[in-house]
mmCIF file of C-alpha atoms in Angstrom:
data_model
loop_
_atom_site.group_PDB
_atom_site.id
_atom_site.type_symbol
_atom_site.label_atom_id
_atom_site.label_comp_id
_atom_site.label_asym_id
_atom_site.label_seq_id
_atom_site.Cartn_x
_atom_site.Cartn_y
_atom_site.Cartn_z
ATOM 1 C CA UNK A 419 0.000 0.000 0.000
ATOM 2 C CA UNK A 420 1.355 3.597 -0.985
ATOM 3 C CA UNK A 421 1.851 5.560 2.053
ATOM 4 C CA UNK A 422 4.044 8.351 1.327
ATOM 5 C CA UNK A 423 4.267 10.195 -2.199
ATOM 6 C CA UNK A 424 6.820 13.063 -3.484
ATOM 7 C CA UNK A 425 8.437 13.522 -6.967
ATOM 8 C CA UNK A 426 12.388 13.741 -6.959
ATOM 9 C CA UNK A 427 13.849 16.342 -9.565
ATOM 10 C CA UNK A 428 14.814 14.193 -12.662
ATOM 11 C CA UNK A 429 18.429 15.555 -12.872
ATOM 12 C CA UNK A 430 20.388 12.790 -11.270
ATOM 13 C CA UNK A 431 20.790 13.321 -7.473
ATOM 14 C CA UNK A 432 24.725 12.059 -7.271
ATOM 15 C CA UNK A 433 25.295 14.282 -10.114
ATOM 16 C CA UNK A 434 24.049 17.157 -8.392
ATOM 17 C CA UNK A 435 25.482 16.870 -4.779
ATOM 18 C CA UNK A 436 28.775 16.807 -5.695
ATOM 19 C CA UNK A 437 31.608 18.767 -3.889
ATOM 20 C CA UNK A 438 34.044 20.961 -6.383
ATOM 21 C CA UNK A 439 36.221 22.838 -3.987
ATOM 22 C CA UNK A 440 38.034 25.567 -4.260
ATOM 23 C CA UNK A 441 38.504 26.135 -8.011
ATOM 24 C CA UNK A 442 34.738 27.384 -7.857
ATOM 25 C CA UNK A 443 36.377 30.798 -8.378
ATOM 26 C CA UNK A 444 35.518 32.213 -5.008
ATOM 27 C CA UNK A 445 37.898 34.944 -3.446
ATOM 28 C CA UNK A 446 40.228 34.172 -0.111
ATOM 29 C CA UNK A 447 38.893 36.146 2.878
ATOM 30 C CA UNK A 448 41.358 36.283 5.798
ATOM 31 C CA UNK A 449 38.316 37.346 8.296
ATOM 32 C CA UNK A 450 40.471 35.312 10.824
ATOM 33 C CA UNK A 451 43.059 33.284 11.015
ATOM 34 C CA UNK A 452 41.141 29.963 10.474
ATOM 35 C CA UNK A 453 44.491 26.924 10.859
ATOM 36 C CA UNK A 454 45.864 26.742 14.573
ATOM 37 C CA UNK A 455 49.169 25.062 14.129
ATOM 38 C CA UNK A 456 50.328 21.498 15.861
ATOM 39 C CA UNK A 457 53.424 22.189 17.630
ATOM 40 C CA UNK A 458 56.209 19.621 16.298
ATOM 41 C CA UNK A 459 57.270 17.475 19.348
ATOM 42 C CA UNK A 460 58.732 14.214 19.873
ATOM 43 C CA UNK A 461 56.484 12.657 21.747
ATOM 44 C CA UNK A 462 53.524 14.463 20.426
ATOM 45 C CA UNK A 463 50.467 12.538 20.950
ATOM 46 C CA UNK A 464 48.329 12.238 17.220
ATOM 47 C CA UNK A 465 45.900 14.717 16.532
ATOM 48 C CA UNK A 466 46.902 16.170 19.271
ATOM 49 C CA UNK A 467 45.825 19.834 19.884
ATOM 50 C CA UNK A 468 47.780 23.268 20.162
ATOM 51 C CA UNK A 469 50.556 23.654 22.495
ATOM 52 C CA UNK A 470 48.273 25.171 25.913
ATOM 53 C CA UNK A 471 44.853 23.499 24.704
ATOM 54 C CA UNK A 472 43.191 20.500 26.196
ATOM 55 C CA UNK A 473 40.333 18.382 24.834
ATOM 56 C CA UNK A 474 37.027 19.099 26.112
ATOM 57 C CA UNK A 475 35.553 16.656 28.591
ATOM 58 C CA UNK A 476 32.632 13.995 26.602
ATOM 59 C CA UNK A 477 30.338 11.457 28.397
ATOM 60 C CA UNK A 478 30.861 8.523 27.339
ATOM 61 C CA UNK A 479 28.630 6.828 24.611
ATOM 62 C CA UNK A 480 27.612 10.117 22.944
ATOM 63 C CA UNK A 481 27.527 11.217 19.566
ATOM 64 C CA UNK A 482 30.556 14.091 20.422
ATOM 65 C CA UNK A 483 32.569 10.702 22.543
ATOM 66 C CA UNK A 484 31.551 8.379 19.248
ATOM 67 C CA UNK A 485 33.544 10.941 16.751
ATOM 68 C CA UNK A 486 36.725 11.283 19.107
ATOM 69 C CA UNK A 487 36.977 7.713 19.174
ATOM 70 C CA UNK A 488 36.962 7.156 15.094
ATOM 71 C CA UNK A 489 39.154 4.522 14.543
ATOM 72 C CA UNK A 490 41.861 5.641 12.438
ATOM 73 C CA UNK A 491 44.292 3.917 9.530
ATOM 74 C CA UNK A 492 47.894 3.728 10.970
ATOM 75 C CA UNK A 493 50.471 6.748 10.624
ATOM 76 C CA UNK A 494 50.996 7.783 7.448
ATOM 77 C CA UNK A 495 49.137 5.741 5.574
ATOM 78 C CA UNK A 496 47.497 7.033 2.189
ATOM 79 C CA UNK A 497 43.938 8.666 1.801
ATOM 80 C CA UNK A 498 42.400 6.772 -0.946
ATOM 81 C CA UNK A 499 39.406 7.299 -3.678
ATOM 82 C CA UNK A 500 36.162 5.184 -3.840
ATOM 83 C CA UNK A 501 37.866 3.066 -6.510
ATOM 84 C CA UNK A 502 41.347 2.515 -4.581
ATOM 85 C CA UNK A 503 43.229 5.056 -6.672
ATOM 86 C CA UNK A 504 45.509 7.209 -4.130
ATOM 87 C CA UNK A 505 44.137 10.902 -3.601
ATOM 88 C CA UNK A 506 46.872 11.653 -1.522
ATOM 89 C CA UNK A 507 50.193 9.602 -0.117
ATOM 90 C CA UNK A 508 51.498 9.277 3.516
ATOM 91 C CA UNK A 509 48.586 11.653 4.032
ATOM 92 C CA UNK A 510 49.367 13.973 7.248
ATOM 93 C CA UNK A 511 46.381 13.992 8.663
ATOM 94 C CA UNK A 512 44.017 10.960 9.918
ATOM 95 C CA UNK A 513 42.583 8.094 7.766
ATOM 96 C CA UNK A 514 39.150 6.806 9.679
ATOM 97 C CA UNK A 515 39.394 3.221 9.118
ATOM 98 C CA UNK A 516 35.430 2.431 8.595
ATOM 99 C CA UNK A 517 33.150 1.270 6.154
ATOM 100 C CA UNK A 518 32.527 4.435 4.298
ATOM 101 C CA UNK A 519 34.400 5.763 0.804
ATOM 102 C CA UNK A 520 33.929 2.703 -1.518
ATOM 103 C CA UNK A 521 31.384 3.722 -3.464
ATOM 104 C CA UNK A 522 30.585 6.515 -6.040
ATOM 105 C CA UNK A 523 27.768 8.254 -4.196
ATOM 106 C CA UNK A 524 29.237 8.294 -0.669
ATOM 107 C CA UNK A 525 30.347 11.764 -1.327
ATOM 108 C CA UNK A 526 30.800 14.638 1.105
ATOM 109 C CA UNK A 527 27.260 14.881 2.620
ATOM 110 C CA UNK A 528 26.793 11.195 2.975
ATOM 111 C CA UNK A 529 29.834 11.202 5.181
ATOM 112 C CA UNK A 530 28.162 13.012 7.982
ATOM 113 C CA UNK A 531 25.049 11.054 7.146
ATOM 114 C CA UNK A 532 26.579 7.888 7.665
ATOM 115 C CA UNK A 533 28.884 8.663 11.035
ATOM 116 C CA UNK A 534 25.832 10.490 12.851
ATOM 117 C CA UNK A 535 23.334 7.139 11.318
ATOM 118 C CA UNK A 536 25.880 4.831 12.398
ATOM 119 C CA UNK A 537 26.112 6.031 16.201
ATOM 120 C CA UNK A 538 22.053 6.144 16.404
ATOM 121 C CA UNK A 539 22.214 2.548 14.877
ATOM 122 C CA UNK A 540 24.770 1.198 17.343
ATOM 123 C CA UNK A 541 23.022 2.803 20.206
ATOM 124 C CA UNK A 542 19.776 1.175 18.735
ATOM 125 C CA UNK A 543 17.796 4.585 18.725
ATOM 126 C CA UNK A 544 16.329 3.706 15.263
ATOM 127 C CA UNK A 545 13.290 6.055 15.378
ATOM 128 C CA UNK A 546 15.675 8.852 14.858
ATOM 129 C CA UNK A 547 17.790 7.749 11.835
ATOM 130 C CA UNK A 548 15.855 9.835 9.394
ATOM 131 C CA UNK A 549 17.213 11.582 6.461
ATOM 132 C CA UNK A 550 15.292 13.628 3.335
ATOM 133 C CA UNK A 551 15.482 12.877 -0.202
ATOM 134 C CA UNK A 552 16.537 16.307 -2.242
ATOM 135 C CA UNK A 553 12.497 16.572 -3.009
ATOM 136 C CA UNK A 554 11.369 16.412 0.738
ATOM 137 C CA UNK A 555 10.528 12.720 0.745
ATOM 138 C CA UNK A 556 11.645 11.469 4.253
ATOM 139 C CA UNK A 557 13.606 7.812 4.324
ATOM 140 C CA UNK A 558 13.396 6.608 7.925
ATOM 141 C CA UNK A 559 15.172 3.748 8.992
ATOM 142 C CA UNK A 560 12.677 2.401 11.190
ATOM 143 C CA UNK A 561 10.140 1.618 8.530
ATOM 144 C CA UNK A 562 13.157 0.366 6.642
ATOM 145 C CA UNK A 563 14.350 -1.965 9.282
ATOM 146 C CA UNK A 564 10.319 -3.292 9.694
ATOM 147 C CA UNK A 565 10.348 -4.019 6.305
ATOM 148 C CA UNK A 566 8.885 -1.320 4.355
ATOM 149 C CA UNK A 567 10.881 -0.454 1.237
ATOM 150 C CA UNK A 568 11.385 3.128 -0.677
ATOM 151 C CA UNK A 569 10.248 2.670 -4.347
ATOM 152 C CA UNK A 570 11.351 5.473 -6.863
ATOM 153 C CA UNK A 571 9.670 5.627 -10.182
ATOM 154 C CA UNK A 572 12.161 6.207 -12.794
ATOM 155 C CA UNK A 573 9.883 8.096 -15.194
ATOM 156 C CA UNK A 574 8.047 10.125 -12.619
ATOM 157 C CA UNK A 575 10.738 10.020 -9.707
ATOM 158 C CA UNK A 576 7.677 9.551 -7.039
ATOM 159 C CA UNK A 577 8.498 7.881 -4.197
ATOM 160 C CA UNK A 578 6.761 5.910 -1.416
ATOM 161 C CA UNK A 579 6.697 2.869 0.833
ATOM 162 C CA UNK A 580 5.292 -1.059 0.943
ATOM 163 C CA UNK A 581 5.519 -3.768 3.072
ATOM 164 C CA UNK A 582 8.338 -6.256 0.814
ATOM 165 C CA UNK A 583 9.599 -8.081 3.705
ATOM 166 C CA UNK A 584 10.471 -9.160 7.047
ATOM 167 C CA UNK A 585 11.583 -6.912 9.850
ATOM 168 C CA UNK A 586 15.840 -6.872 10.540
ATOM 169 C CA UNK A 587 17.643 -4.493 11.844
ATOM 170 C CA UNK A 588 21.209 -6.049 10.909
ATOM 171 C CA UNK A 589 23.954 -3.810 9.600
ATOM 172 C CA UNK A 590 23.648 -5.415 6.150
ATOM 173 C CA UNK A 591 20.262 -3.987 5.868
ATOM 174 C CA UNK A 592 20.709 -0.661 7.311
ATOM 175 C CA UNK A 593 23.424 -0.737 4.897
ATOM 176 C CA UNK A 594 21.519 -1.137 1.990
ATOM 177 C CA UNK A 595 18.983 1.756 3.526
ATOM 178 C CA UNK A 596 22.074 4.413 3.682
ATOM 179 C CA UNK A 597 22.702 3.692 0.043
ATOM 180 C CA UNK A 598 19.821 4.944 -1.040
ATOM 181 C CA UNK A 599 20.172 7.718 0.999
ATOM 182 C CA UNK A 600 23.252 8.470 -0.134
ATOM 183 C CA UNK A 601 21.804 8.468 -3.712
ATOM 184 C CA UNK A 602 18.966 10.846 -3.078
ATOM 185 C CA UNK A 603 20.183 13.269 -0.334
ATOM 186 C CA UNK A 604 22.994 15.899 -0.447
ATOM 187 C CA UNK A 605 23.877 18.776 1.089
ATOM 188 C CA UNK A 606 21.346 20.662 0.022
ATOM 189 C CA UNK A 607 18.934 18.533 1.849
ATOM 190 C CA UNK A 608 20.793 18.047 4.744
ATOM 191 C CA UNK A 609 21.176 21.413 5.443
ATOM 192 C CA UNK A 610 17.487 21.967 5.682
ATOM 193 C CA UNK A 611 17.597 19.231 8.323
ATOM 194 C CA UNK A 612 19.658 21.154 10.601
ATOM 195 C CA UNK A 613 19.629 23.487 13.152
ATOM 196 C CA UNK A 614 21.733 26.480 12.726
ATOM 197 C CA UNK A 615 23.911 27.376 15.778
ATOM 198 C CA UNK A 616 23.439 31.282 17.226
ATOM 199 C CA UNK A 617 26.167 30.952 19.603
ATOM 200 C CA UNK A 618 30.079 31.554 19.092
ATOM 201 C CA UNK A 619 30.623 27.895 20.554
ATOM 202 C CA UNK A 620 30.496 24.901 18.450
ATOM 203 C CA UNK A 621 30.486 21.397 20.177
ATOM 204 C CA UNK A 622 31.876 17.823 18.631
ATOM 205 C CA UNK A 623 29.481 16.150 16.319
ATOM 206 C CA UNK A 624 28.018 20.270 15.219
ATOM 207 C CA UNK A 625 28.221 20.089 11.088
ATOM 208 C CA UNK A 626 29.841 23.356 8.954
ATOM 209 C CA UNK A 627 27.862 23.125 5.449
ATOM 210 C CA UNK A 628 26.798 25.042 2.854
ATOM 211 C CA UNK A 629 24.256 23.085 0.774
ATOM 212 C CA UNK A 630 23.841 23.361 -2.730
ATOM 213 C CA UNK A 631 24.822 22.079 -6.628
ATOM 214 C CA UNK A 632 27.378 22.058 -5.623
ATOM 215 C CA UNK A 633 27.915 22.504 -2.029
ATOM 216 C CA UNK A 634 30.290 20.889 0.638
ATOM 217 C CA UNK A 635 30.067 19.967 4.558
ATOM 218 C CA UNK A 636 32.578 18.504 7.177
ATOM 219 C CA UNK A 637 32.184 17.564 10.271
ATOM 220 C CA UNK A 638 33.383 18.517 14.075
ATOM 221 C CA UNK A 639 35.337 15.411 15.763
ATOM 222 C CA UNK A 640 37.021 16.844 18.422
ATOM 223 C CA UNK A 641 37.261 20.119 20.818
ATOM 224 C CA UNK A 642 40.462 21.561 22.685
ATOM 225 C CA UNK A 643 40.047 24.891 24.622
ATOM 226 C CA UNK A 644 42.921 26.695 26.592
ATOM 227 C CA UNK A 645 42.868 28.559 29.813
ATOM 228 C CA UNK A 646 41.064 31.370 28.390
ATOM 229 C CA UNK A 647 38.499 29.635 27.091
ATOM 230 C CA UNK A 648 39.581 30.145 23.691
ATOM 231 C CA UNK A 649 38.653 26.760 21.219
ATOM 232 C CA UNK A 650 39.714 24.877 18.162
ATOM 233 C CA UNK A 651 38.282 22.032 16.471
ATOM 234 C CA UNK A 652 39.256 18.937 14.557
ATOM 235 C CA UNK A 653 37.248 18.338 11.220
ATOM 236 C CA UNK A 654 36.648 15.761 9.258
ATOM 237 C CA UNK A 655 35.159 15.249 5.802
ATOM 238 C CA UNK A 656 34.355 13.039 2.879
ATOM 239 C CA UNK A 657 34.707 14.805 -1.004
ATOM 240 C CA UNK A 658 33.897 14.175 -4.047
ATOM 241 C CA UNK A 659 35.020 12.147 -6.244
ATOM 242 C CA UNK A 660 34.115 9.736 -3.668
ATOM 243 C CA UNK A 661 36.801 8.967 -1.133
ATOM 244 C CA UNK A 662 37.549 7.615 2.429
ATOM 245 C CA UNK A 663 36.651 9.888 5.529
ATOM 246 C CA UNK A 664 39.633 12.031 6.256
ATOM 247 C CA UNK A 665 40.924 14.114 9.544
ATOM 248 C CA UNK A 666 42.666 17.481 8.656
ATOM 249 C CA UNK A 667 45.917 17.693 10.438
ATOM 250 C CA UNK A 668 45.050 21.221 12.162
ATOM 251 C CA UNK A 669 43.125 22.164 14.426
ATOM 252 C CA UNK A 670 40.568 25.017 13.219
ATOM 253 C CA UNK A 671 39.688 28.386 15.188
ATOM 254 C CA UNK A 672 35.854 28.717 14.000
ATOM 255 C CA UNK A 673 33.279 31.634 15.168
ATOM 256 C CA UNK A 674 30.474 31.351 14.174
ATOM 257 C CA UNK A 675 29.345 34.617 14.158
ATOM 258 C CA UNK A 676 31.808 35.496 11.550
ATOM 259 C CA UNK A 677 30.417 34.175 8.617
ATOM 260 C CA UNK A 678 33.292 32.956 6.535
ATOM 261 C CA UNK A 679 35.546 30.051 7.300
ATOM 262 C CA UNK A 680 38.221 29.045 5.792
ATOM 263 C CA UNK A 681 39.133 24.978 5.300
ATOM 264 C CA UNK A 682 41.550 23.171 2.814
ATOM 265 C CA UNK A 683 38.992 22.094 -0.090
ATOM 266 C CA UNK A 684 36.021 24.905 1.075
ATOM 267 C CA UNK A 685 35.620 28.190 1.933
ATOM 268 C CA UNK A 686 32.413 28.281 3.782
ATOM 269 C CA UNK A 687 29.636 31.617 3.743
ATOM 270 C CA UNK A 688 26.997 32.475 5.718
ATOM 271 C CA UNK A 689 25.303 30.789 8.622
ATOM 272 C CA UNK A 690 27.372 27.416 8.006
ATOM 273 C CA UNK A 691 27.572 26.520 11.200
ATOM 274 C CA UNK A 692 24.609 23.739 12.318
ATOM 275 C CA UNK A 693 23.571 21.166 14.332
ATOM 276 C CA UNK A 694 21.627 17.948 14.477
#
């Protein structure tokens, strides 16, 4: 039985939520400086933040503890494409080592939508692993897991649900449900999904995006504040072409009240700054 019902523009949804970077054509702005350098120690611990900065305290088993806790490719290792060509060797930063960045559409925005899925999976709170389609149509998991199925209508691109088969909530299947996610969404529609943060404080697991065709978003994995208060962050991010989830190796000095920020592959406008 047809439950839900939307039409999906009939451009092709990868095509269109791809991330281009810089070469858009966009000027630098040096609002403020947006790269806090590591300090170069012997014993410096990886990742590690700025010489007189300390990670933030997290409670264990949230989203914010979840992203700190990435596991990570060893040292040096190379940050590869979807198809196992090399983007970049002995990259500096952090490989995560996780099942994300072997296929064409996990670009940019499906990274985020796959680390903040795969924490309300593991902590089996299914009713909130929702995500929209670029048209509006809402793909929850739950219904997904029961057994309901998304059916898309190649001619008409309308969408909606049946009953195809039995409930399971395995990781196979909610696999299989963040693929076609990953197909339909971007950053266009995540954006909408998201709150937008009025404070000059960002916290782990907060999202910096600017949605459009194209448009780009990374993610906040980590927070390290000094004795003034004063805070940097750790970001992470998934691009396009299609590539394994990488950790920049600086830590960034963001407020968001100053709308331009600066990041290796995107200068982000406006209110980028969100949260889930």
């Amino acid at each position: 039985m047809i439950k839900t019902s939307h039409t999906i523009p009939i451009i092709l949804a990868a095509f269109l939520l791809s991330c281009t970077g810089k070469s858009n054509g966009q000027p630098q702005q040096s609002t403020e400086k947006a790269v806090v350098e590591q300090p170069h120690t012997a014993k410096q611990q990886r990742l590690a933040p700025p010489l007189g900065y300390e990670k933030v305290k997290l409670t264990a088993g949230t989203f914010g503890s979840f992203l700190r806790g990435l596991p990570l490719k060893p040292a040096g290792s190379d940050l590869h494409y979807y198809n196992g060509s090399i983007k970049q060797r002995n990259y500096a930063g952090a490989v995560v080592d996780i099942d994300f960045g072997h296929g064409e559409v996990e670009q940019c925005a499906d990274a985020v939508i796959y680390l903040r899925a795969l924490w309300l999976w593991q902590t089996k709170l299914y009713d909130k692993i929702h995500f929209n389609f670029t048209n509006g149509f809402r793909a929850d998991y739950a219904r997904w897991a029961k057994g309901e199925r998304i059916h898309i209508d190649k001619k008409t691109w309308r969408c909606w649900y049946s009953k195809d088969t039995a409930a399971d909530y395995s990781y196979k299947t909610f696999r299989k449900y963040l693929n076609l996610v990953f197909t339909y969404a971007g950053t266009a529609s995540l954006e909408k999904e998201l709150t937008i943060i009025t404070g000059k404080e960002l916290q782990v697991g907060d999202v910096i995006i600017n949605g459009g065709h194209p448009g780009h978003t990374v993610i906040v994995v980590d927070k390290a504040v000094n004795k003034k208060g004063e805070a940097v962050y750790l970001l992470a991010q998934g691009y396009t072409p299609a590539q394994e989830i990488e950790i920049f190796n600086q830590w960034f000095s963001i407020n968001p009240q100053i709308k331009y920020l600066d990041t290796p592959d995107w200068y982000f406008r406006g209110n980028y700054a969100k949260r889930f």
